[in-house]
Structures are given as C-alpha cells and as structure tokens.
C-alpha cells in the first residue's frame, strides 16, 4: 500500500492515516510531524523551517524532499507508506514520482479527504494537539484522551495563520488533485462527517 493523502490542512488526513497505520501496519510519513520534531530538536533543518511554518508558508522544497527521501529509505516504509502532507506542490509531486521510480516503486493511489474551506477554518481554530503523542483533539480535551499528555494549540492553528495556510493550499496544493486524476489514481472521500464514517469510506475507496 503506497498512498498519498491529499486535502486541506485540518481535513482529517492525519487522523485517517493513524487509523490505517494501526490496522495495516504501514509507515505514516507526515512531513508536518517530521518538521515539528526537527524544530523541537533544534536541528539545522528545524531552525531553517521554523519561520516558514510559523507563517503558514511552505518550507522550501529541497529541505522537505531530502527529508522524505531519507524516510522512504527506512525499513518500515519499504512495506508500504502513507504520505501525509507531502507532496504539497507540483514540484514535490514530480520529484516523488521520479524518486519512487528509482526505487522501482510507485504510488497505488492518491486519496483526497474532501472538506469545505468554511468547515476547515472552524476545525483548525478549535484543534488541539498532544505534546507527547501527537494525538489530534479539540479545545474540549483538557488532557490527551489517548495518553493523558498535555494538549496545546499549534502556533500555525492560531487565527492569523489559518487563512494563509488555506490560501497556500488553494494555490499550491489543490492542483495536485488534477495531477493525480490525470494519472488515473485519484480517489476521494467526503471528510465532513464523523471520523468512523470517513474511515469506512476510506477503506472502501482503497479496496481494503
Ligand atoms: P502540516 O502538519 O502538514 O499542516 O504542516 C505544517 C507546516 O509544515 C506547513 O504549514 C508547512 O509550513 C510545513 N510543511 C509540511 N509539509 C510540507 C511540505 N510537503 N512542503 C513544504 N512545507 C511543508
């Protein structure tokens, strides 16, 4: 199972990916999580990436592409992977195709989790993330329902940054829907429903 997840920030890609990982044991490769870990660890990449992330802008392609190449080479990703938050633009998508071809691998499908922008703004404003395990919850979760850890609001989930992230999505990332449709591997689910219902559709769309 080699999958790319598409959808606006806050569409529920990470949540659906976590379910697929738990049920099918594939590697979850979230470039947002990898970049946040780099920022937290104070690495050279983290220092370079932070200013773009805080502004809701895309981190430069070369930084993200190297990160993904390294991750795809790890053993757990050889069995299959779910890319979450990558590719974010056409350059990244074309590079991904050519890197996978070098590894004699290819994508099975691109899964779009489709949610209207107005719903996204509401969701992102109330999104809270667990500092310890990365669980995604809401402002109603005082502590993480999964591990009891501290819930916090990501800097880029604050109102000033949300609109910019959506604009970046519309301009740079949404053209990938047509890119993958053109390759005949696009499938889509309505993401504006309860998580379990979306997941049932995800499995059906992926033929699982
Ligand atoms: P996410 O958790 O996927 O919403 O990503 C959070 C932030 O990390 C984004 O707003 C970007 O600044 C950065 N980021 C994540 N993935 C990418 C990517 N594929 N290309 C460029 N920047 C990215």
Coordinates of C-alpha atoms and ligand atoms in Angstrom, one line a residue:
X1 CA 0.0 0.0 0.0
X2 CA 1.8 3.2 -1.2
X3 CA -0.6 6.1 -0.7
X4 CA -0.5 9.9 -0.9
X5 CA -3.1 11.7 1.2
X6 CA -4.5 14.9 -0.2
X7 CA -6.7 17.5 1.5
X8 CA -6.6 20.9 3.1
X9 CA -4.9 21.4 6.5
X10 CA -7.4 20.1 9.1
X11 CA -9.3 17.9 6.6
X12 CA -8.5 14.9 8.8
X13 CA -5.6 13.4 6.9
X14 CA -3.6 12.7 10.0
X15 CA -6.5 11.0 11.8
X16 CA -7.3 8.8 8.9
X17 CA -3.6 7.9 8.4
X18 CA -3.3 6.9 12.1
X19 CA -6.2 4.5 11.7
X20 CA -4.7 2.9 8.6
X21 CA -1.4 2.6 10.3
X22 CA -3.0 0.9 13.3
X23 CA -4.9 -1.5 11.1
X24 CA -2.5 -2.3 8.3
X25 CA 1.0 -1.6 9.8
X26 CA 2.2 0.7 7.0
X27 CA 4.6 3.6 7.7
X28 CA 2.9 7.0 8.4
X29 CA 5.1 9.7 6.9
X30 CA 3.9 13.1 7.9
X31 CA 6.2 15.9 6.8
X32 CA 4.5 18.3 9.2
X33 CA 5.3 15.9 12.1
X34 CA 8.9 15.4 10.9
X35 CA 9.4 19.2 10.6
X36 CA 7.8 19.8 14.0
X37 CA 10.2 17.2 15.5
X38 CA 13.1 19.0 13.8
X39 CA 12.0 22.3 15.2
X40 CA 11.6 20.8 18.7
X41 CA 15.0 19.2 18.5
X42 CA 16.6 22.5 17.4
X43 CA 18.3 20.8 14.4
X44 CA 19.7 22.8 11.5
X45 CA 16.7 21.8 9.4
X46 CA 14.4 22.8 12.3
X47 CA 15.9 26.3 12.6
X48 CA 15.6 26.8 8.8
X49 CA 12.0 25.5 8.7
X50 CA 10.5 27.3 11.7
X51 CA 10.0 30.7 10.2
X52 CA 8.1 29.3 7.2
X53 CA 5.9 27.1 9.4
X54 CA 5.1 29.9 11.8
X55 CA 3.9 32.0 8.9
X56 CA 1.9 29.2 7.4
X57 CA 4.1 29.1 4.3
X58 CA 5.6 26.1 2.6
X59 CA 9.1 25.1 3.7
X60 CA 11.5 25.2 0.7
X61 CA 11.2 22.1 -1.5
X62 CA 14.8 20.9 -1.2
X63 CA 14.6 20.7 2.6
X64 CA 11.4 18.7 2.6
X65 CA 12.3 16.5 -0.3
X66 CA 15.5 15.3 1.4
X67 CA 13.6 14.6 4.5
X68 CA 11.1 12.4 2.6
X69 CA 13.7 10.6 0.6
X70 CA 15.5 9.6 3.8
X71 CA 12.3 8.4 5.4
X72 CA 11.2 6.4 2.4
X73 CA 14.5 4.5 2.6
X74 CA 13.9 3.3 6.1
X75 CA 12.9 -0.4 6.5
X76 CA 9.4 0.2 7.8
X77 CA 8.5 2.3 4.7
X78 CA 9.6 -0.5 2.4
X79 CA 6.5 -2.5 3.3
X80 CA 4.2 0.4 2.3
X81 CA 3.7 4.0 3.3
X82 CA 1.1 6.7 3.7
X83 CA 2.4 10.2 2.8
X84 CA 0.5 12.8 4.8
X85 CA 1.2 16.5 3.9
X86 CA 3.6 15.6 1.0
X87 CA 3.6 16.4 -1.8
X88 CA 2.4 20.0 -1.3
X89 CA 3.0 21.3 -4.8
X90 CA 3.7 20.0 -8.4
X91 CA 7.5 20.1 -8.0
X92 CA 7.3 17.8 -5.0
X93 CA 4.8 15.5 -6.8
X94 CA 7.0 15.2 -9.9
X95 CA 10.1 14.6 -7.7
X96 CA 8.3 12.0 -5.7
X97 CA 7.3 10.1 -8.9
X98 CA 10.9 10.1 -10.1
X99 CA 12.4 9.1 -6.7
X100 CA 9.9 6.2 -6.4
X101 CA 10.8 5.1 -9.9
X102 CA 14.5 5.0 -9.0
X103 CA 13.5 2.7 -6.1
X104 CA 11.4 0.6 -8.5
X105 CA 8.3 1.6 -6.6
X106 CA 5.2 3.6 -7.5
X107 CA 2.1 5.1 -5.9
X108 CA -1.1 2.9 -5.7
X109 CA -3.4 5.8 -5.1
X110 CA -3.9 9.4 -4.1
X111 CA -6.7 9.7 -1.6
X112 CA -8.4 13.1 -1.3
X113 CA -10.1 13.8 2.1
X114 CA -12.5 16.5 0.8
X115 CA -13.7 19.2 3.2
X116 CA -15.2 22.7 2.5
X117 CA -12.9 25.7 3.5
X118 CA -15.5 27.1 5.9
X119 CA -15.6 23.9 7.9
X120 CA -11.7 23.8 7.9
X121 CA -11.5 27.3 9.5
X122 CA -13.8 26.2 12.3
X123 CA -11.9 22.9 12.8
X124 CA -8.4 24.3 12.8
X125 CA -9.4 27.1 15.3
X126 CA -10.5 24.5 17.8
X127 CA -7.8 21.9 17.1
X128 CA -5.5 20.9 19.9
X129 CA -2.6 18.5 19.6
X130 CA -1.0 16.3 22.2
X131 CA 2.6 17.4 23.0
X132 CA 3.5 13.8 24.0
X133 CA 2.0 11.6 21.3
X134 CA 0.7 13.9 18.6
X135 CA -3.0 12.9 19.1
X136 CA -5.3 15.4 17.4
X137 CA -8.2 16.5 19.6
X138 CA -10.3 19.7 20.2
X139 CA -10.4 22.5 22.7
X140 CA -12.8 20.3 24.7
X141 CA -10.0 17.9 25.5
X142 CA -8.4 19.1 28.8
X143 CA -5.8 16.3 28.5
X144 CA -4.9 13.9 25.7
X145 CA -7.7 11.2 25.6
X146 CA -5.1 8.8 24.2
X147 CA -2.1 9.1 26.6
X148 CA -3.1 11.8 29.2
X149 CA -0.4 14.2 27.9
X150 CA -0.7 18.0 27.7
X151 CA -2.8 19.4 24.8
X152 CA -1.6 22.5 23.1
X153 CA -2.6 24.8 20.2
X154 CA -0.1 24.6 17.4
X155 CA 1.2 28.1 16.5
X156 CA 0.0 27.7 13.0
X157 CA -3.5 26.8 14.2
X158 CA -3.9 30.3 15.5
X159 CA -6.4 32.5 13.5
X160 CA -3.7 34.8 11.9
X161 CA -2.0 31.9 10.2
X162 CA -5.0 29.7 9.3
X163 CA -6.2 31.8 6.4
X164 CA -2.7 31.9 4.9
X165 CA -2.4 28.1 5.2
X166 CA -5.7 27.8 3.3
X167 CA -4.6 30.3 0.6
X168 CA -1.3 28.3 0.2
X169 CA -3.3 25.1 -0.1
X170 CA -5.6 26.5 -2.8
X171 CA -2.8 28.0 -4.8
X172 CA 0.0 25.3 -4.5
X173 CA -1.5 22.0 -3.3
X174 CA -5.1 21.8 -4.7
X175 CA -3.7 21.5 -8.3
X176 CA -2.4 18.1 -7.3
X177 CA -6.0 16.7 -7.3
X178 CA -5.9 17.1 -11.1
X179 CA -2.3 15.9 -11.3
X180 CA -3.3 12.6 -9.8
X181 CA -6.7 12.4 -11.5
X182 CA -4.7 12.6 -14.8
X183 CA -2.6 9.7 -13.7
X184 CA -5.8 7.7 -13.0
X185 CA -5.0 7.1 -9.4
X186 CA -7.2 9.7 -7.6
X187 CA -9.9 8.5 -5.2
X188 CA -11.9 10.8 -3.0
X189 CA -14.0 10.7 0.2
X190 CA -16.3 13.3 1.9
X191 CA -14.3 14.3 5.0
X192 CA -17.1 16.4 6.6
X193 CA -18.5 13.5 8.6
X194 CA -17.7 11.6 11.8
X195 CA -14.3 10.0 11.8
X196 CA -15.6 6.4 11.8
X197 CA -17.8 7.1 8.8
X198 CA -15.0 8.7 6.9
X199 CA -12.7 5.8 7.8
X200 CA -15.3 3.3 6.5
X201 CA -15.3 5.2 3.1
X202 CA -11.5 5.4 3.1
X203 CA -11.3 1.6 3.4
X204 CA -13.9 1.1 0.7
X205 CA -12.1 3.6 -1.6
X206 CA -8.8 1.8 -1.1
X207 CA -10.4 -1.6 -1.7
X208 CA -9.5 -2.7 1.9
Ligands
LIG1 P1 1.0 20.1 8.4 O1 1.2 19.5 9.8 O2 1.0 19.1 7.3 O3 -0.2 21.0 8.3 O4 2.3 21.0 8.1 C1 2.6 22.1 9.0 C2 3.6 23.0 8.3 O5 4.8 22.3 7.9 C3 3.1 23.6 6.9 O6 2.3 24.7 7.1 C4 4.4 23.9 6.2 O7 5.0 25.1 6.7 C5 5.3 22.8 6.6 N1 5.2 21.6 5.7 C6 4.6 20.4 5.9 N2 4.7 19.6 4.9 C7 5.3 20.3 3.9 C8 5.7 20.1 2.5 N3 5.4 18.9 1.9 N4 6.3 21.1 1.9 C9 6.6 22.3 2.4 N5 6.2 22.6 3.7 C10 5.6 21.6 4.4

